[in-house]
XYZ file of C-alpha atoms in Angstrom:
642
model
C 16.208 -29.801 -6.347
C 19.805 -30.005 -6.623
C 21.575 -26.765 -4.267
C 23.411 -24.092 -7.273
C 26.703 -24.515 -7.245
C 28.208 -20.807 -5.783
C 30.175 -18.929 -8.147
C 34.158 -18.926 -8.067
C 36.464 -18.312 -8.202
C 36.419 -17.945 -3.978
C 38.653 -16.933 -1.441
C 38.745 -17.346 2.573
C 38.403 -13.836 4.871
C 40.826 -14.256 7.220
C 38.482 -11.624 9.510
C 35.174 -13.102 9.466
C 36.042 -16.513 8.349
C 34.011 -16.913 5.814
C 34.050 -17.713 2.598
C 33.926 -14.762 0.870
C 32.989 -14.784 -3.726
C 35.012 -12.747 -5.418
C 34.322 -11.799 -8.970
C 37.968 -9.952 -9.428
C 41.303 -11.321 -8.466
C 41.608 -8.001 -6.322
C 39.084 -8.393 -3.469
C 36.277 -6.094 -3.132
C 35.718 -3.626 -0.541
C 33.251 -4.986 2.020
C 31.263 -2.214 2.848
C 30.469 -1.711 6.779
C 27.721 -3.085 7.955
C 23.990 -0.886 7.744
C 21.830 -0.389 10.665
C 19.337 -1.936 11.835
C 17.921 1.252 11.751
C 16.734 2.767 8.401
C 18.550 6.827 8.656
C 16.093 9.047 10.402
C 15.162 11.767 7.425
C 13.606 8.108 6.228
C 11.654 7.220 9.462
C 10.198 10.578 9.631
C 9.023 10.809 4.887
C 7.383 7.082 5.416
C 5.701 7.784 9.019
C 5.463 11.606 8.909
C 3.468 12.489 5.592
C 0.333 9.784 7.076
C 0.645 11.475 10.916
C 1.250 14.883 9.183
C -2.293 14.435 6.534
C -3.824 12.995 9.283
C -3.083 16.233 11.819
C -3.925 19.183 9.821
C -7.540 16.577 9.150
C -7.576 16.326 13.008
C -7.099 20.974 13.271
C -8.927 21.234 10.786
C -11.908 19.684 12.351
C -11.056 20.803 15.698
C -11.153 24.966 14.157
C -14.079 24.362 12.416
C -16.162 23.146 15.769
C -14.947 25.898 17.495
C -15.695 28.369 15.060
C -19.032 27.080 14.870
C -19.396 27.084 18.845
C -18.389 30.997 18.858
C -20.771 32.289 15.529
C -21.654 29.367 14.198
C -23.909 32.654 12.497
C -20.169 34.120 10.868
C -19.258 30.799 9.744
C -23.018 29.864 7.991
C -22.104 33.141 6.595
C -18.149 32.215 4.923
C -19.186 28.975 3.446
C -22.816 30.739 2.516
C -21.022 32.943 0.407
C -21.623 32.775 -3.116
C -19.708 32.189 -6.289
C -20.323 32.496 -9.511
C -18.169 31.593 -12.511
C -17.730 32.675 -16.236
C -18.757 34.780 -18.384
C -21.739 36.390 -20.393
C -24.469 33.630 -19.982
C -22.363 31.192 -18.961
C -22.433 31.330 -15.706
C -22.677 28.306 -12.289
C -23.311 30.010 -9.243
C -22.012 27.882 -6.040
C -21.486 29.007 -2.521
C -18.562 28.463 -1.140
C -19.757 24.973 1.050
C -21.192 23.709 -2.308
C -17.816 24.477 -4.402
C -16.125 22.636 -2.161
C -18.101 19.394 -1.457
C -19.269 19.680 -5.711
C -16.035 20.859 -7.260
C -12.853 21.072 -4.510
C -13.734 17.659 -2.960
C -13.722 15.863 -6.852
C -10.280 16.334 -7.086
C -10.465 13.640 -4.124
C -12.407 11.334 -5.334
C -9.782 11.306 -8.589
C -7.697 10.171 -6.132
C -9.331 7.488 -4.895
C -10.641 6.614 -8.518
C -6.409 6.703 -9.288
C -5.842 3.880 -6.520
C -9.432 1.872 -7.844
C -7.331 1.631 -11.083
C -3.830 0.995 -9.592
C -4.764 -1.666 -7.113
C -6.914 -3.122 -9.479
C -4.100 -3.469 -12.221
C -0.939 -3.932 -10.067
C -1.730 -4.130 -6.466
C -3.332 -6.245 -4.644
C -6.597 -6.650 -5.811
C -4.537 -7.970 -9.369
C -5.861 -11.476 -8.809
C -9.114 -13.174 -6.506
C -7.047 -15.452 -4.867
C -4.599 -12.584 -3.206
C -7.583 -10.514 -2.687
C -11.012 -12.748 -1.367
C -10.098 -12.071 2.230
C -9.910 -8.411 2.138
C -12.581 -8.007 0.233
C -14.935 -9.650 1.547
C -14.175 -7.992 4.807
C -15.005 -5.444 3.172
C -17.931 -5.992 1.776
C -18.808 -7.413 5.330
C -17.850 -3.948 6.588
C -20.305 -2.285 4.159
C -23.130 -4.421 5.072
C -23.291 -4.776 8.906
C -23.010 -1.114 10.520
C -26.141 -0.291 7.676
C -28.496 -3.071 8.803
C -27.197 -1.877 12.326
C -27.800 1.168 11.508
C -31.514 0.641 9.934
C -32.555 -1.285 12.832
C -32.139 1.123 15.473
C -33.037 4.395 13.187
C -36.612 2.428 12.295
C -39.153 4.832 12.226
C -37.105 8.459 12.447
C -37.792 8.464 9.524
C -33.668 9.195 8.656
C -32.973 5.634 7.392
C -32.368 6.189 4.299
C -29.334 7.775 5.330
C -27.279 4.781 6.311
C -24.814 5.513 3.792
C -22.925 7.940 6.817
C -21.789 5.056 8.735
C -20.581 2.637 5.721
C -17.251 4.693 5.071
C -14.331 4.112 7.008
C -11.981 7.168 6.634
C -8.640 6.492 4.623
C -6.830 9.320 5.669
C -7.592 9.025 9.439
C -7.007 5.222 9.386
C -3.250 5.323 7.801
C -2.452 8.216 9.869
C -3.957 6.440 13.140
C -2.578 3.439 12.229
C 1.255 5.357 12.582
C 1.256 6.682 15.484
C -1.155 3.722 17.897
C -0.829 0.873 15.337
C 1.758 -2.464 16.387
C 4.849 -2.508 15.926
C 5.968 -4.428 12.656
C 2.777 -2.772 10.818
C 3.469 -3.579 6.644
C 1.132 -6.360 6.343
C -1.821 -4.801 8.212
C -0.860 -1.599 6.249
C -1.351 -3.956 3.309
C -4.374 -5.044 3.854
C -6.076 -2.516 5.539
C -5.616 -0.005 2.412
C -7.261 -3.375 0.340
C -10.248 -3.079 1.921
C -9.920 0.566 2.198
C -10.387 0.513 -2.131
C -13.115 -1.938 -1.537
C -15.121 0.393 0.493
C -14.862 3.438 -1.487
C -15.653 1.369 -4.056
C -18.562 0.298 -2.285
C -19.077 4.077 -0.300
C -18.775 5.584 -5.252
C -21.649 3.145 -5.955
C -24.639 3.865 -3.110
C -23.985 8.159 -3.606
C -24.426 7.068 -7.476
C -27.028 4.776 -7.040
C -28.614 5.744 -3.595
C -28.468 9.338 -3.331
C -29.130 10.420 -6.870
C -32.162 12.635 -7.434
C -32.891 12.207 -10.681
C -30.811 11.722 -13.673
C -31.127 13.845 -17.035
C -29.957 11.851 -19.799
C -29.166 14.212 -22.454
C -26.356 15.231 -20.154
C -25.280 11.840 -19.212
C -24.325 11.224 -22.819
C -21.835 13.594 -22.725
C -20.357 12.575 -20.837
C -20.033 9.293 -21.614
C -18.596 11.621 -24.649
C -16.226 12.656 -23.115
C -14.915 9.808 -20.644
C -14.882 8.030 -24.138
C -12.169 11.137 -25.970
C -10.203 10.881 -22.339
C -9.785 6.978 -22.837
C -8.233 7.571 -26.192
C -6.255 10.778 -25.259
C -3.430 8.203 -24.072
C -3.131 7.097 -28.231
C -1.776 11.435 -28.476
C 1.933 11.494 -29.017
C 1.863 15.096 -27.055
C 0.068 17.084 -25.085
C -1.564 15.061 -23.765
C -1.947 17.636 -20.427
C -3.780 20.305 -21.793
C -6.337 17.455 -23.467
C -6.814 15.548 -20.218
C -7.428 19.109 -17.918
C -9.956 19.922 -21.167
C -12.190 17.233 -21.072
C -12.233 16.440 -17.402
C -14.131 20.196 -16.623
C -16.268 18.738 -19.410
C -16.778 15.528 -17.996
C -17.369 17.341 -14.917
C -19.643 20.086 -16.224
C -22.046 16.714 -17.766
C -21.816 15.296 -14.341
C -23.530 18.548 -12.128
C -26.107 18.970 -15.607
C -26.969 15.071 -15.460
C -28.473 14.924 -11.466
C -25.614 12.916 -10.605
C -23.198 14.567 -8.222
C -20.826 15.522 -10.116
C -17.437 14.856 -7.769
C -18.383 11.062 -8.827
C -16.530 12.359 -12.501
C -13.961 11.917 -10.451
C -13.454 8.715 -10.047
C -14.589 8.042 -13.662
C -12.298 10.165 -14.913
C -9.099 8.015 -13.453
C -10.668 4.499 -14.004
C -9.619 5.433 -17.468
C -6.013 7.375 -16.939
C -3.423 4.068 -18.083
C -1.752 2.929 -14.993
C 1.449 -0.071 -16.467
C 4.880 -1.283 -14.201
C 7.257 0.404 -15.971
C 8.872 -1.093 -18.338
C 13.157 -1.849 -18.572
C 13.511 -0.363 -21.389
C 12.250 2.663 -20.908
C 13.684 3.253 -17.682
C 16.928 2.368 -19.630
C 16.160 4.479 -22.460
C 15.806 8.199 -19.713
C 19.088 6.755 -17.782
C 21.149 6.239 -21.502
C 19.269 9.895 -21.828
C 20.700 11.689 -18.692
C 23.874 10.619 -19.073
C 23.693 11.850 -22.412
C 23.033 15.207 -20.608
C 25.882 14.981 -18.158
C 28.563 14.202 -20.749
C 26.541 17.241 -22.756
C 24.640 19.590 -20.601
C 22.936 22.128 -22.233
C 18.602 23.235 -22.583
C 17.565 20.256 -25.905
C 19.221 16.979 -23.978
C 17.651 18.330 -20.370
C 14.382 18.307 -21.796
C 14.559 14.516 -23.444
C 16.102 13.576 -20.123
C 13.509 14.617 -18.066
C 10.465 13.780 -21.063
C 11.634 10.045 -21.151
C 11.991 10.274 -17.120
C 8.349 11.617 -17.254
C 7.471 9.010 -19.820
C 8.459 5.893 -18.107
C 6.104 6.113 -15.267
C 2.440 5.719 -16.214
C 0.316 9.002 -15.778
C -1.423 7.481 -13.273
C 0.992 7.025 -10.385
C 2.291 10.543 -11.931
C -0.852 12.111 -11.575
C -1.423 10.175 -7.740
C 2.581 11.273 -6.933
C 1.411 15.148 -8.223
C -2.373 15.630 -6.217
C -1.792 13.269 -3.165
C 0.239 16.081 -1.522
C -2.719 18.369 -2.768
C -6.040 16.409 -1.109
C -3.908 15.451 2.344
C -3.015 19.000 2.859
C -5.014 21.113 1.264
C -8.557 19.923 -0.329
C -9.216 17.207 3.121
C -8.896 19.278 5.564
C -10.017 22.132 3.160
C -13.539 20.053 3.950
C -13.010 19.640 6.961
C -13.226 23.036 7.932
C -16.068 23.481 5.882
C -17.724 20.284 6.994
C -17.360 19.733 10.800
C -18.222 23.009 11.588
C -20.791 21.293 14.387
C -22.875 23.208 17.291
C -21.957 21.809 20.281
C -23.913 22.703 23.861
C -26.028 21.102 26.354
C -29.051 21.606 24.625
C -27.473 20.297 21.538
C -25.827 17.408 23.579
C -29.089 16.529 25.329
C -30.597 16.309 22.014
C -28.139 14.123 20.684
C -27.531 11.559 23.237
C -31.478 10.953 23.018
C -31.422 10.601 19.653
C -31.670 7.563 17.386
C -29.643 9.068 14.572
C -26.322 9.237 17.116
C -26.122 6.057 18.994
C -27.486 4.859 15.277
C -23.877 6.009 13.870
C -22.552 5.375 16.674
C -23.384 1.832 16.605
C -22.801 1.412 13.163
C -19.253 2.673 12.869
C -17.411 1.738 16.415
C -19.889 -1.876 16.382
C -20.504 -2.603 12.898
C -16.893 -2.552 10.824
C -16.277 -4.445 14.077
C -18.547 -7.236 13.881
C -18.711 -6.711 9.435
C -15.062 -7.251 9.520
C -13.486 -8.998 12.179
C -16.408 -11.495 11.829
C -15.894 -12.146 8.963
C -12.768 -12.883 8.720
C -12.800 -14.739 12.116
C -14.808 -16.655 9.883
C -13.342 -17.094 6.792
C -10.599 -18.457 9.009
C -12.661 -20.987 11.015
C -13.867 -22.371 7.441
C -10.494 -22.140 5.608
C -11.458 -19.648 3.113
C -8.635 -17.158 1.931
C -6.068 -16.896 4.430
C -3.819 -14.819 6.519
C 0.166 -13.273 5.816
C 2.254 -14.310 8.030
C 2.700 -11.984 10.750
C -0.986 -10.978 10.212
C -2.438 -11.989 13.369
C -6.550 -12.240 14.545
C -5.595 -10.205 17.606
C -3.499 -7.564 14.813
C -6.986 -7.670 12.217
C -8.945 -7.188 15.994
C -7.006 -3.977 16.392
C -7.486 -2.976 12.571
C -11.088 -3.737 12.964
C -11.656 -1.172 15.910
C -9.162 1.500 13.740
C -12.191 1.007 10.815
C -14.595 2.616 12.763
C -13.206 5.897 11.914
C -15.805 7.210 9.910
C -15.099 11.047 8.082
C -14.567 12.455 4.893
C -17.237 10.554 3.184
C -19.322 10.120 6.295
C -19.897 13.448 6.429
C -20.035 14.295 2.737
C -23.433 11.429 2.767
C -24.567 13.186 6.151
C -25.270 16.275 3.236
C -26.783 14.882 0.584
C -29.149 11.963 2.895
C -30.288 14.171 5.666
C -32.262 17.484 4.741
C -33.018 19.087 8.216
C -29.756 21.059 9.131
C -30.562 19.953 13.258
C -30.691 16.699 12.032
C -28.057 17.227 10.439
C -25.841 18.434 13.457
C -27.082 15.127 15.683
C -24.774 13.231 12.831
C -22.064 15.111 12.526
C -22.121 14.933 16.769
C -22.369 11.105 16.136
C -19.526 10.582 13.646
C -17.222 12.565 15.178
C -17.833 10.241 18.366
C -18.014 7.416 16.802
C -14.747 8.286 15.077
C -13.557 9.540 18.173
C -14.579 6.078 20.443
C -12.664 4.148 17.547
C -9.329 5.554 17.341
C -9.552 5.330 21.496
C -10.291 1.702 21.182
C -8.105 0.913 18.615
C -5.068 3.475 20.503
C -6.393 1.157 23.819
C -6.100 -2.151 22.545
C -2.851 -2.124 20.395
C -1.324 -0.839 22.974
C -2.461 -4.036 25.326
C -1.465 -6.466 22.724
C 1.891 -5.221 21.958
C 2.245 -5.434 26.401
C 1.023 -8.604 26.194
C 3.451 -10.007 22.761
C 6.948 -9.154 23.964
C 8.809 -7.930 21.488
C 11.836 -9.934 22.585
C 10.147 -13.447 20.598
C 9.167 -10.910 17.769
C 10.827 -12.913 14.958
C 12.299 -15.984 17.110
C 10.313 -18.525 14.099
C 10.046 -18.513 10.831
C 6.827 -17.458 10.032
C 5.807 -18.465 7.305
C 6.643 -23.176 6.764
C 8.735 -23.596 3.745
C 6.224 -24.275 1.233
C 8.328 -26.638 -1.571
C 5.290 -25.601 -4.223
C 6.449 -21.661 -4.119
C 9.884 -20.878 -2.554
C 13.042 -21.877 -3.978
C 14.001 -24.527 -2.887
C 17.567 -26.171 -2.746
C 18.089 -29.780 -1.727
C 15.772 -33.033 -0.780
C 12.137 -31.711 0.683
C 12.208 -34.953 3.576
C 16.034 -33.237 4.486
C 16.746 -33.651 8.025
C 18.223 -29.798 8.189
C 16.478 -26.776 7.018
C 18.718 -23.341 6.318
C 15.929 -20.796 5.170
C 17.802 -17.143 4.113
C 16.192 -13.207 3.334
C 18.952 -11.627 1.814
C 19.190 -8.797 -0.280
C 21.291 -9.243 -4.447
C 22.617 -5.999 -3.592
C 24.312 -6.927 -0.222
C 28.217 -7.665 0.740
C 27.620 -9.866 3.166
C 25.139 -12.203 1.562
C 28.251 -11.975 -0.891
C 30.464 -13.666 1.495
C 27.169 -15.525 2.721
C 26.670 -17.619 -0.577
C 30.491 -20.012 -0.016
C 29.035 -20.037 4.202
C 25.932 -22.150 2.981
C 27.982 -24.013 -0.784
C 29.780 -25.509 2.459
C 27.438 -26.309 4.504
C 25.981 -27.673 1.921
C 28.386 -29.695 0.755
C 29.033 -30.832 4.226
C 25.432 -32.118 4.494
C 24.958 -33.132 1.843
C 20.694 -34.468 1.069
C 20.256 -34.236 4.742
C 20.365 -29.955 4.593
C 17.912 -28.508 2.312
C 17.742 -24.866 1.656
C 15.510 -21.695 1.385
C 16.117 -18.918 -0.829
C 14.072 -15.416 0.608
C 13.759 -11.931 -0.792
C 14.896 -9.259 2.325
C 15.827 -6.021 -0.241
C 17.096 -3.501 1.983
C 16.594 -0.660 -1.024
C 17.141 2.212 1.376
C 20.791 1.166 1.133
C 20.817 -0.660 -2.195
C 18.869 0.984 -5.066
C 18.571 -1.765 -7.779
C 17.894 -4.163 -5.151
C 14.338 -4.626 -5.209
C 14.673 -4.672 -9.657
C 17.479 -7.493 -8.822
C 14.856 -9.231 -7.092
C 12.108 -8.821 -9.644
C 14.605 -10.045 -11.907
C 15.137 -13.051 -10.155
C 11.932 -14.114 -9.742
C 10.799 -13.307 -13.245
C 13.873 -15.555 -14.679
C 12.403 -18.467 -12.315
C 9.295 -17.796 -14.289
C 11.878 -19.925 -16.735
C 13.544 -22.616 -14.609
C 16.335 -20.078 -14.505
C 16.538 -18.776 -10.859
C 19.040 -20.246 -9.692
C 21.399 -19.185 -12.494
C 20.375 -15.554 -12.435
C 20.862 -15.852 -8.279
C 24.416 -16.974 -9.215
C 25.013 -14.296 -11.624
C 23.450 -11.798 -9.928
C 26.137 -11.888 -6.842
C 29.273 -12.973 -9.474
C 28.454 -8.773 -10.655
C 27.124 -6.469 -7.771
C 27.630 -3.835 -9.430
C 26.093 -4.341 -12.858
C 22.419 -4.345 -11.900
C 21.293 -2.296 -14.282
C 17.469 -2.368 -16.337
C 20.383 -3.154 -19.302
C 22.352 -5.508 -17.110
C 19.654 -7.377 -16.546
C 18.080 -8.414 -20.305
C 21.693 -8.834 -21.052
C 21.668 -11.486 -18.358
C 18.546 -13.355 -19.698
C 20.114 -13.619 -22.969
C 23.019 -14.956 -22.011
C 21.223 -17.476 -19.835
C 19.189 -18.459 -23.037
C 15.633 -16.973 -21.550
C 13.263 -15.510 -23.961
C 13.635 -12.244 -23.340
C 10.763 -10.456 -24.349
C 9.159 -12.610 -21.866
C 11.330 -12.002 -19.936
C 10.254 -8.301 -20.008
C 6.973 -8.613 -19.955
C 7.005 -10.912 -16.055
C 8.819 -8.004 -14.791
C 6.555 -6.354 -15.553
C 3.685 -7.397 -13.839
C 2.048 -7.752 -11.114
C 2.113 -11.239 -9.933
C 6.226 -11.167 -9.720
C 6.265 -7.533 -7.716
C 3.594 -9.121 -5.063
C 5.675 -12.629 -4.989
C 9.046 -10.221 -4.479
C 6.795 -8.071 -1.974
C 5.567 -10.960 0.182
C 9.042 -11.923 1.168
C 9.666 -8.132 2.008
C 6.656 -7.863 4.885
C 7.647 -11.809 5.803
C 11.061 -9.750 6.705
C 9.564 -6.555 8.321
C 6.693 -8.493 10.344
C 9.534 -10.489 12.123
C 11.855 -7.672 12.039
C 14.361 -7.902 10.243
C 16.033 -5.154 9.417
C 19.904 -6.683 8.199
C 21.469 -8.848 6.279
C 21.729 -12.020 5.595
C 19.071 -13.706 8.460
C 19.451 -16.778 8.584
C 16.684 -19.876 10.186
C 17.887 -22.876 10.789
C 14.659 -25.401 11.503
C 12.452 -22.640 11.912
C 14.591 -20.392 14.216
C 16.278 -17.864 14.612
C 20.176 -17.894 14.274
C 22.390 -15.983 15.662
C 26.092 -14.926 15.685
C 28.804 -15.660 13.066
C 27.686 -17.203 9.211
C 30.245 -18.768 8.653
C 30.193 -22.980 7.787
C 31.160 -24.525 11.166
C 28.358 -22.265 12.963
C 25.992 -22.820 10.954
C 26.088 -27.124 11.088
C 26.366 -26.415 14.945
C 23.031 -24.548 14.747
C 21.406 -27.043 12.511
C 22.448 -30.078 13.960
C 22.030 -28.829 17.848
C 17.847 -27.340 16.267
C 17.222 -30.008 15.043
C 15.655 -32.469 17.723
C 14.011 -30.164 19.145
C 11.999 -28.626 15.953
C 8.245 -29.486 16.098
C 7.347 -31.549 13.117
C 6.483 -30.062 10.072
C 7.010 -27.066 11.954
C 9.200 -25.595 8.671
C 7.975 -27.733 6.394
């Protein structure tokens, strides 16, 4: 495949000695190179949300334990307070504890259902080839802990409580990974979250099938009608919000009357909420209305612009954004406060240590999760079933498997469903808390030792993903003597300059070099970078990646949705197909994969070059790149970069 010629005209930059592409006779201003780390506020936002949610959950747990041990009577009295909701003969009576577990936690399970729906529609679970390894690992992580629990608890009469050990607490998992995880944990985080989604599906199915005592057909039929109405609500032109709310309450009440645990109503409703990637035309329409409001600010245009912006995002994602902070910062900590009140004294601890239930839970969560997840992935790797992404080593999988032993929210939830004896419930809660502490401590120790034995100076020194002509954008013969890989960003001025240097390298080395482009969009600095990368991938589906790439670099100032559609039309693409591909999960995943590769190699500035599989350090003018290519070629292991 021949290299795409660089845009013209070109000029020589006096300071850098690079061939710089210009879009007009007057050279454009070159901004300063972005810092190698994101601004502090953005890093706090990225990591702080997960950490804060986990911290609040931990604080609520500690308060519940302290409260229960200072005055268990007052703890029981408060959560045993009766609430009556309704009018005249239509009334519902709950204890405060039951209201939290049956009603408020329905919102928690609703957000879980939204995430499940999103992952199947546009996320990591869209294709079996991408999801196979985490799905199989998650299934093993469900089965092995349950089997281990039953083997230890046999003869106690509590064997049916095996559901306590099947689920990983996603909130604690994400927060703990942010606290003690490895450097550049992006791909591990995606992998663990994908497993957690499957884990949640399994736990929800088990709650519905195993821990539902009796079923009432008529309320279930009413719930089915309500769910059908929720599905068709998406077609209403207005008033969807109130309609969703009223129907959701009806479905929840029907689940409550049916005997199925009412929290599962939240999951059922969430699975029917539509999810899709934003349409470029909808985004462009919103932008045009916003521009109109800017030119003529009044309430009418403000409402139109706000409604258009809101409607361009799927209901699923809008609800996730709205409810995720409420769940993380209020609902889950409230659940912990209501359920984690474990009495701890010498006698109780002595009983717990002697109880097979306590050790069945600890073994199931700590050992069972590790054996199930890590063992299944190790087996798949040995037999070459599926593949792990670059940077996702067995060592990191081992740390993530240990971290998956943190079982809290759903584990405590199932304790209340599966065990009737209050004393045994207390022992089970001690087991859940003990297992979670052990899992966190072991994973923190493991990651600390692992990072120390993997020097950071080696991180990103070599290309983690070998060049694959069936996947990568490769220009030049496959058997070329030299390979030059660039991680870049279509909005980056330095990447714009680098295209001239690459063109000169190709001109001087000819068929001796093959050039590979990979995406590393710096979204923190270039707001249109991801959209531009996805547009190029959509063009690639019609065989026009190189042409689209050149058009993006030739006009970096205009990369709005309308500009992407205009380019597609100018290049003779099928615009309808182009728009459809822009919204596809596969295109988004292709860009995300490259970005995760870049993160695993600690690429924080672009362009970053790899010459013959080795990271290039220094100037990226043509002469420097050629010298680096020629000096590294003899020492490159055969097939290492191909």
